[in-house]
Amino acid sequence: TFFIYEGNVFVNDAFGTAHCAHSSVVGIDHKWRVAGHLMKKELDFFQKVMENPQRPFLVIIGGSKVADKIKLINNMIDKADEIIIGGGMGYTFLKKIYGISIGKSLFDAEGFKHIDEILEKAKSKGVKMHFVKDIVCAKEFKNDT
């Protein structure tokens, strides 16, 4: 959610897109750009989790690119008890860990290079890693496949 007040103040309350280089985030020309109340609430909660998480602490990380999340994953390994890797990047982990064919599923070649170090760090810290196990494969992307 974005708000513009009096033509010169831009208030961003869209936590999920604040990091994106979308025109609605970076393509604006306002004298003042501020985070809104919803953004503050998200950041306050995130800070609480990062400083003193309740145990057990399970982290779920998804998305499509492992390379974009390496720092996040490594940081969470230092804090979490268990981590679930899902979304599109799960296929990159499955290809590396099990050597399975992932067909035309999402694959992050750069992130692939870092999976061994991620897994080794998790093992050394006693963090259990979980990956998707049930996969449906098809030759076509259709509703009746």
PDB file of N, CA and C in Angstrom, residues 55-100:
ATOM      1  N   ARG A  55      11.514 -20.559  21.226  1.00  0.00           N
ATOM      2  CA  ARG A  55      11.950 -21.897  20.830  1.00  0.00           C
ATOM      3  C   ARG A  55      10.809 -22.884  20.971  1.00  0.00           C
ATOM      4  N   PRO A  56      10.733 -23.870  20.109  1.00  0.00           N
ATOM      5  CA  PRO A  56      11.612 -24.060  18.958  1.00  0.00           C
ATOM      6  C   PRO A  56      11.339 -23.015  17.879  1.00  0.00           C
ATOM      7  N   PHE A  57      12.375 -22.674  17.139  1.00  0.00           N
ATOM      8  CA  PHE A  57      12.294 -21.623  16.122  1.00  0.00           C
ATOM      9  C   PHE A  57      12.434 -22.271  14.747  1.00  0.00           C
ATOM     10  N   LEU A  58      11.328 -22.288  14.013  1.00  0.00           N
ATOM     11  CA  LEU A  58      11.280 -22.843  12.668  1.00  0.00           C
ATOM     12  C   LEU A  58      11.209 -21.706  11.671  1.00  0.00           C
ATOM     13  N   VAL A  59      12.076 -21.742  10.675  1.00  0.00           N
ATOM     14  CA  VAL A  59      12.106 -20.721   9.632  1.00  0.00           C
ATOM     15  C   VAL A  59      11.679 -21.368   8.321  1.00  0.00           C
ATOM     16  N   ILE A  60      10.777 -20.707   7.607  1.00  0.00           N
ATOM     17  CA  ILE A  60      10.348 -21.171   6.287  1.00  0.00           C
ATOM     18  C   ILE A  60      10.821 -20.145   5.273  1.00  0.00           C
ATOM     19  N   ILE A  61      11.626 -20.602   4.321  1.00  0.00           N
ATOM     20  CA  ILE A  61      12.176 -19.705   3.310  1.00  0.00           C
ATOM     21  C   ILE A  61      11.770 -20.225   1.934  1.00  0.00           C
ATOM     22  N   GLY A  62      11.194 -19.350   1.126  1.00  0.00           N
ATOM     23  CA  GLY A  62      10.779 -19.731  -0.208  1.00  0.00           C
ATOM     24  C   GLY A  62      11.275 -18.724  -1.220  1.00  0.00           C
ATOM     25  N   GLY A  63      10.761 -18.830  -2.388  1.00  0.00           N
ATOM     26  CA  GLY A  63      11.171 -17.944  -3.460  1.00  0.00           C
ATOM     27  C   GLY A  63      11.785 -18.740  -4.586  1.00  0.00           C
ATOM     28  N   SER A  64      12.363 -18.044  -5.527  1.00  0.00           N
ATOM     29  CA  SER A  64      12.881 -18.740  -6.697  1.00  0.00           C
ATOM     30  C   SER A  64      14.400 -18.805  -6.755  1.00  0.00           C
ATOM     31  N   LYS A  65      15.095 -17.877  -6.122  1.00  0.00           N
ATOM     32  CA  LYS A  65      16.551 -17.818  -6.292  1.00  0.00           C
ATOM     33  C   LYS A  65      17.287 -18.047  -4.978  1.00  0.00           C
ATOM     34  N   VAL A  66      18.068 -19.113  -4.929  1.00  0.00           N
ATOM     35  CA  VAL A  66      18.903 -19.406  -3.768  1.00  0.00           C
ATOM     36  C   VAL A  66      19.944 -18.305  -3.598  1.00  0.00           C
ATOM     37  N   ALA A  67      20.557 -17.882  -4.702  1.00  0.00           N
ATOM     38  CA  ALA A  67      21.639 -16.889  -4.634  1.00  0.00           C
ATOM     39  C   ALA A  67      21.181 -15.600  -3.956  1.00  0.00           C
ATOM     40  N   ASP A  68      19.925 -15.213  -4.187  1.00  0.00           N
ATOM     41  CA  ASP A  68      19.400 -13.991  -3.560  1.00  0.00           C
ATOM     42  C   ASP A  68      19.191 -14.155  -2.070  1.00  0.00           C
ATOM     43  N   LYS A  69      19.145 -15.385  -1.585  1.00  0.00           N
ATOM     44  CA  LYS A  69      18.809 -15.626  -0.185  1.00  0.00           C
ATOM     45  C   LYS A  69      19.934 -16.281   0.612  1.00  0.00           C
ATOM     46  N   ILE A  70      21.128 -16.384   0.044  1.00  0.00           N
ATOM     47  CA  ILE A  70      22.231 -17.036   0.746  1.00  0.00           C
ATOM     48  C   ILE A  70      22.522 -16.362   2.080  1.00  0.00           C
ATOM     49  N   LYS A  71      22.599 -15.043   2.088  1.00  0.00           N
ATOM     50  CA  LYS A  71      22.874 -14.332   3.346  1.00  0.00           C
ATOM     51  C   LYS A  71      21.767 -14.570   4.363  1.00  0.00           C
ATOM     52  N   LEU A  72      20.518 -14.545   3.892  1.00  0.00           N
ATOM     53  CA  LEU A  72      19.387 -14.794   4.784  1.00  0.00           C
ATOM     54  C   LEU A  72      19.441 -16.208   5.347  1.00  0.00           C
ATOM     55  N   ILE A  73      19.669 -17.192   4.493  1.00  0.00           N
ATOM     56  CA  ILE A  73      19.733 -18.583   4.944  1.00  0.00           C
ATOM     57  C   ILE A  73      20.854 -18.755   5.957  1.00  0.00           C
ATOM     58  N   ASN A  74      22.041 -18.221   5.663  1.00  0.00           N
ATOM     59  CA  ASN A  74      23.166 -18.341   6.599  1.00  0.00           C
ATOM     60  C   ASN A  74      22.870 -17.658   7.929  1.00  0.00           C
ATOM     61  N   ASN A  75      22.225 -16.514   7.874  1.00  0.00           N
ATOM     62  CA  ASN A  75      21.861 -15.809   9.095  1.00  0.00           C
ATOM     63  C   ASN A  75      20.846 -16.617   9.903  1.00  0.00           C
ATOM     64  N   MET A  76      19.887 -17.208   9.224  1.00  0.00           N
ATOM     65  CA  MET A  76      18.857 -17.994   9.911  1.00  0.00           C
ATOM     66  C   MET A  76      19.419 -19.287  10.490  1.00  0.00           C
ATOM     67  N   ILE A  77      20.436 -19.849   9.849  1.00  0.00           N
ATOM     68  CA  ILE A  77      21.087 -21.046  10.404  1.00  0.00           C
ATOM     69  C   ILE A  77      21.675 -20.726  11.774  1.00  0.00           C
ATOM     70  N   ASP A  78      22.147 -19.504  11.958  1.00  0.00           N
ATOM     71  CA  ASP A  78      22.701 -19.100  13.252  1.00  0.00           C
ATOM     72  C   ASP A  78      21.626 -18.943  14.330  1.00  0.00           C
ATOM     73  N   LYS A  79      20.357 -18.885  13.936  1.00  0.00           N
ATOM     74  CA  LYS A  79      19.287 -18.611  14.888  1.00  0.00           C
ATOM     75  C   LYS A  79      18.252 -19.723  15.011  1.00  0.00           C
ATOM     76  N   ALA A  80      18.001 -20.439  13.928  1.00  0.00           N
ATOM     77  CA  ALA A  80      16.888 -21.386  13.865  1.00  0.00           C
ATOM     78  C   ALA A  80      17.248 -22.756  14.427  1.00  0.00           C
ATOM     79  N   ASP A  81      16.200 -23.481  14.794  1.00  0.00           N
ATOM     80  CA  ASP A  81      16.346 -24.885  15.155  1.00  0.00           C
ATOM     81  C   ASP A  81      16.132 -25.770  13.929  1.00  0.00           C
ATOM     82  N   GLU A  82      15.207 -25.333  13.065  1.00  0.00           N
ATOM     83  CA  GLU A  82      14.910 -26.058  11.834  1.00  0.00           C
ATOM     84  C   GLU A  82      14.566 -25.051  10.744  1.00  0.00           C
ATOM     85  N   ILE A  83      14.872 -25.429   9.500  1.00  0.00           N
ATOM     86  CA  ILE A  83      14.581 -24.567   8.352  1.00  0.00           C
ATOM     87  C   ILE A  83      13.912 -25.393   7.267  1.00  0.00           C
ATOM     88  N   ILE A  84      12.823 -24.861   6.742  1.00  0.00           N
ATOM     89  CA  ILE A  84      12.156 -25.467   5.593  1.00  0.00           C
ATOM     90  C   ILE A  84      12.495 -24.622   4.374  1.00  0.00           C
ATOM     91  N   ILE A  85      13.030 -25.268   3.347  1.00  0.00           N
ATOM     92  CA  ILE A  85      13.301 -24.595   2.076  1.00  0.00           C
ATOM     93  C   ILE A  85      12.213 -25.023   1.104  1.00  0.00           C
ATOM     94  N   GLY A  86      11.460 -24.060   0.612  1.00  0.00           N
ATOM     95  CA  GLY A  86      10.364 -24.365  -0.291  1.00  0.00           C
ATOM     96  C   GLY A  86      10.383 -23.463  -1.498  1.00  0.00           C
ATOM     97  N   GLY A  87       9.240 -23.374  -2.134  1.00  0.00           N
ATOM     98  CA  GLY A  87       9.128 -22.538  -3.316  1.00  0.00           C
ATOM     99  C   GLY A  87      10.017 -23.045  -4.435  1.00  0.00           C
ATOM    100  N   GLY A  88      10.241 -22.193  -5.400  1.00  0.00           N
ATOM    101  CA  GLY A  88      11.029 -22.563  -6.562  1.00  0.00           C
ATOM    102  C   GLY A  88      12.449 -22.961  -6.242  1.00  0.00           C
ATOM    103  N   MET A  89      13.039 -22.360  -5.186  1.00  0.00           N
ATOM    104  CA  MET A  89      14.431 -22.696  -4.905  1.00  0.00           C
ATOM    105  C   MET A  89      14.585 -24.095  -4.331  1.00  0.00           C
ATOM    106  N   GLY A  90      13.494 -24.694  -3.904  1.00  0.00           N
ATOM    107  CA  GLY A  90      13.552 -26.069  -3.430  1.00  0.00           C
ATOM    108  C   GLY A  90      14.083 -27.018  -4.490  1.00  0.00           C
ATOM    109  N   TYR A  91      13.768 -26.735  -5.755  1.00  0.00           N
ATOM    110  CA  TYR A  91      14.243 -27.601  -6.846  1.00  0.00           C
ATOM    111  C   TYR A  91      15.759 -27.564  -6.985  1.00  0.00           C
ATOM    112  N   THR A  92      16.353 -26.402  -6.771  1.00  0.00           N
ATOM    113  CA  THR A  92      17.810 -26.291  -6.849  1.00  0.00           C
ATOM    114  C   THR A  92      18.451 -27.141  -5.754  1.00  0.00           C
ATOM    115  N   PHE A  93      17.881 -27.106  -4.553  1.00  0.00           N
ATOM    116  CA  PHE A  93      18.399 -27.939  -3.464  1.00  0.00           C
ATOM    117  C   PHE A  93      18.225 -29.416  -3.784  1.00  0.00           C
ATOM    118  N   LEU A  94      17.061 -29.799  -4.292  1.00  0.00           N
ATOM    119  CA  LEU A  94      16.814 -31.210  -4.614  1.00  0.00           C
ATOM    120  C   LEU A  94      17.777 -31.728  -5.671  1.00  0.00           C
ATOM    121  N   LYS A  95      18.035 -30.904  -6.672  1.00  0.00           N
ATOM    122  CA  LYS A  95      18.974 -31.310  -7.729  1.00  0.00           C
ATOM    123  C   LYS A  95      20.366 -31.540  -7.142  1.00  0.00           C
ATOM    124  N   LYS A  96      20.793 -30.658  -6.248  1.00  0.00           N
ATOM    125  CA  LYS A  96      22.122 -30.767  -5.642  1.00  0.00           C
ATOM    126  C   LYS A  96      22.204 -31.934  -4.653  1.00  0.00           C
ATOM    127  N   ILE A  97      21.227 -32.045  -3.782  1.00  0.00           N
ATOM    128  CA  ILE A  97      21.280 -33.039  -2.713  1.00  0.00           C
ATOM    129  C   ILE A  97      21.059 -34.453  -3.231  1.00  0.00           C
ATOM    130  N   TYR A  98      20.049 -34.634  -4.072  1.00  0.00           N
ATOM    131  CA  TYR A  98      19.664 -35.971  -4.510  1.00  0.00           C
ATOM    132  C   TYR A  98      20.049 -36.283  -5.950  1.00  0.00           C
ATOM    133  N   GLY A  99      20.536 -35.279  -6.672  1.00  0.00           N
ATOM    134  CA  GLY A  99      20.939 -35.485  -8.055  1.00  0.00           C
ATOM    135  C   GLY A  99      19.787 -35.825  -8.977  1.00  0.00           C
ATOM    136  N   ILE A 100      18.594 -35.408  -8.602  1.00  0.00           N
ATOM    137  CA  ILE A 100      17.430 -35.751  -9.422  1.00  0.00           C
ATOM    138  C   ILE A 100      17.260 -34.774 -10.576  1.00  0.00           C
TER     139      ILE A 100
END
